[in-house]
Amino acid sequence: MFKNSYTEISGTLVRICCAEQLDLALQRNSPERPEGRYNRRGQDALYLTVNEESARVAMRKYAKDIDCPLVLVKYQVEAC
């Protein structure tokens, strides 16, 4: 039997994204949402990591395909 399990997280988490797509990061149900590692274009997803170094490692594979200026974004996350 499958048991739902969740891990509570809180604190400052970061992501790296295209500066021109910054507003799309938190929009839900947007067909303009860019594809990511585990989501197709238009699918809701928010990838966050614990620090800038981890975010850079995660982006390394995709950096060669990105032709826009990248920004580091910090989010303050609270457990709910």
mmCIF file of C-alpha atoms in Angstrom:
data_model
loop_
_atom_site.group_PDB
_atom_site.id
_atom_site.type_symbol
_atom_site.label_atom_id
_atom_site.label_comp_id
_atom_site.label_asym_id
_atom_site.label_seq_id
_atom_site.Cartn_x
_atom_site.Cartn_y
_atom_site.Cartn_z
ATOM 1 C CA MET A 1 0.000 0.000 0.000
ATOM 2 C CA PHE A 2 1.276 3.467 -0.904
ATOM 3 C CA LYS A 3 1.705 5.830 1.991
ATOM 4 C CA ASN A 4 1.831 9.582 1.378
ATOM 5 C CA SER A 5 4.844 11.149 3.000
ATOM 6 C CA TYR A 6 5.943 14.745 2.951
ATOM 7 C CA THR A 7 9.061 16.475 4.135
ATOM 8 C CA GLU A 8 8.585 19.920 5.602
ATOM 9 C CA ILE A 9 11.040 22.479 4.338
ATOM 10 C CA SER A 10 11.649 26.079 5.281
ATOM 11 C CA GLY A 11 14.323 28.695 4.881
ATOM 12 C CA THR A 12 15.917 30.510 1.973
ATOM 13 C CA LEU A 13 15.989 28.442 -1.217
ATOM 14 C CA VAL A 14 17.316 29.505 -4.596
ATOM 15 C CA ARG A 15 17.012 28.896 -8.303
ATOM 16 C CA ILE A 16 18.678 30.159 -11.441
ATOM 17 C CA CYS A 17 16.431 31.175 -14.311
ATOM 18 C CA CYS A 18 16.305 33.386 -17.374
ATOM 19 C CA ALA A 19 15.848 37.002 -16.366
ATOM 20 C CA GLU A 20 13.117 37.444 -18.989
ATOM 21 C CA GLN A 21 11.151 34.482 -17.564
ATOM 22 C CA LEU A 22 11.371 35.529 -13.937
ATOM 23 C CA ASP A 23 7.650 36.364 -13.673
ATOM 24 C CA LEU A 24 6.688 32.927 -15.012
ATOM 25 C CA ALA A 25 8.430 31.090 -12.169
ATOM 26 C CA LEU A 26 5.480 31.452 -9.794
ATOM 27 C CA GLN A 27 2.599 31.552 -12.283
ATOM 28 C CA ARG A 28 0.391 28.496 -12.308
ATOM 29 C CA ASN A 29 -1.420 27.076 -15.329
ATOM 30 C CA SER A 30 0.602 29.163 -17.776
ATOM 31 C CA PRO A 31 1.151 27.747 -21.273
ATOM 32 C CA GLU A 32 4.224 30.022 -21.441
ATOM 33 C CA ARG A 33 5.970 28.277 -18.557
ATOM 34 C CA PRO A 34 9.327 27.060 -19.905
ATOM 35 C CA GLU A 35 10.263 23.402 -19.841
ATOM 36 C CA GLY A 36 12.657 22.201 -17.174
ATOM 37 C CA ARG A 37 14.516 19.088 -16.162
ATOM 38 C CA TYR A 38 11.384 17.190 -15.185
ATOM 39 C CA ASN A 39 8.520 19.127 -16.737
ATOM 40 C CA ARG A 40 7.326 19.907 -20.238
ATOM 41 C CA ARG A 41 6.557 23.391 -21.492
ATOM 42 C CA GLY A 42 3.378 24.651 -19.815
ATOM 43 C CA GLN A 43 3.513 22.219 -16.879
ATOM 44 C CA ASP A 44 3.643 23.676 -13.373
ATOM 45 C CA ALA A 45 6.959 23.105 -11.597
ATOM 46 C CA LEU A 46 9.197 25.092 -9.287
ATOM 47 C CA TYR A 47 12.733 23.830 -8.875
ATOM 48 C CA LEU A 48 14.519 25.130 -5.804
ATOM 49 C CA THR A 49 17.800 24.199 -4.191
ATOM 50 C CA VAL A 50 19.560 24.992 -0.949
ATOM 51 C CA ASN A 51 22.334 27.242 -2.244
ATOM 52 C CA GLU A 52 23.829 28.944 -5.288
ATOM 53 C CA GLU A 53 26.458 26.252 -5.812
ATOM 54 C CA SER A 54 23.806 23.515 -6.040
ATOM 55 C CA ALA A 55 21.754 25.640 -8.423
ATOM 56 C CA ARG A 56 24.796 26.129 -10.657
ATOM 57 C CA VAL A 57 25.491 22.394 -10.705
ATOM 58 C CA ALA A 58 21.864 21.709 -11.634
ATOM 59 C CA MET A 59 22.007 24.243 -14.483
ATOM 60 C CA ARG A 60 25.364 23.129 -15.847
ATOM 61 C CA LYS A 61 23.826 20.492 -18.109
ATOM 62 C CA TYR A 62 21.412 23.025 -19.649
ATOM 63 C CA ALA A 63 23.607 26.131 -19.794
ATOM 64 C CA LYS A 64 24.812 25.441 -23.338
ATOM 65 C CA ASP A 65 21.190 25.542 -24.577
ATOM 66 C CA ILE A 66 20.305 28.802 -22.814
ATOM 67 C CA ASP A 67 20.861 32.054 -24.661
ATOM 68 C CA CYS A 68 19.361 34.558 -22.215
ATOM 69 C CA PRO A 69 20.895 36.325 -19.188
ATOM 70 C CA LEU A 70 20.528 34.185 -16.058
ATOM 71 C CA VAL A 71 19.699 35.457 -12.577
ATOM 72 C CA LEU A 72 19.876 33.909 -9.139
ATOM 73 C CA VAL A 73 16.526 34.198 -7.361
ATOM 74 C CA LYS A 74 16.059 33.684 -3.620
ATOM 75 C CA TYR A 75 12.766 32.533 -2.124
ATOM 76 C CA GLN A 76 11.884 32.565 1.549
ATOM 77 C CA VAL A 77 9.941 29.335 2.108
ATOM 78 C CA GLU A 78 7.866 28.555 5.185
ATOM 79 C CA ALA A 79 6.448 25.175 6.179
ATOM 80 C CA CYS A 80 2.682 25.045 5.931
#
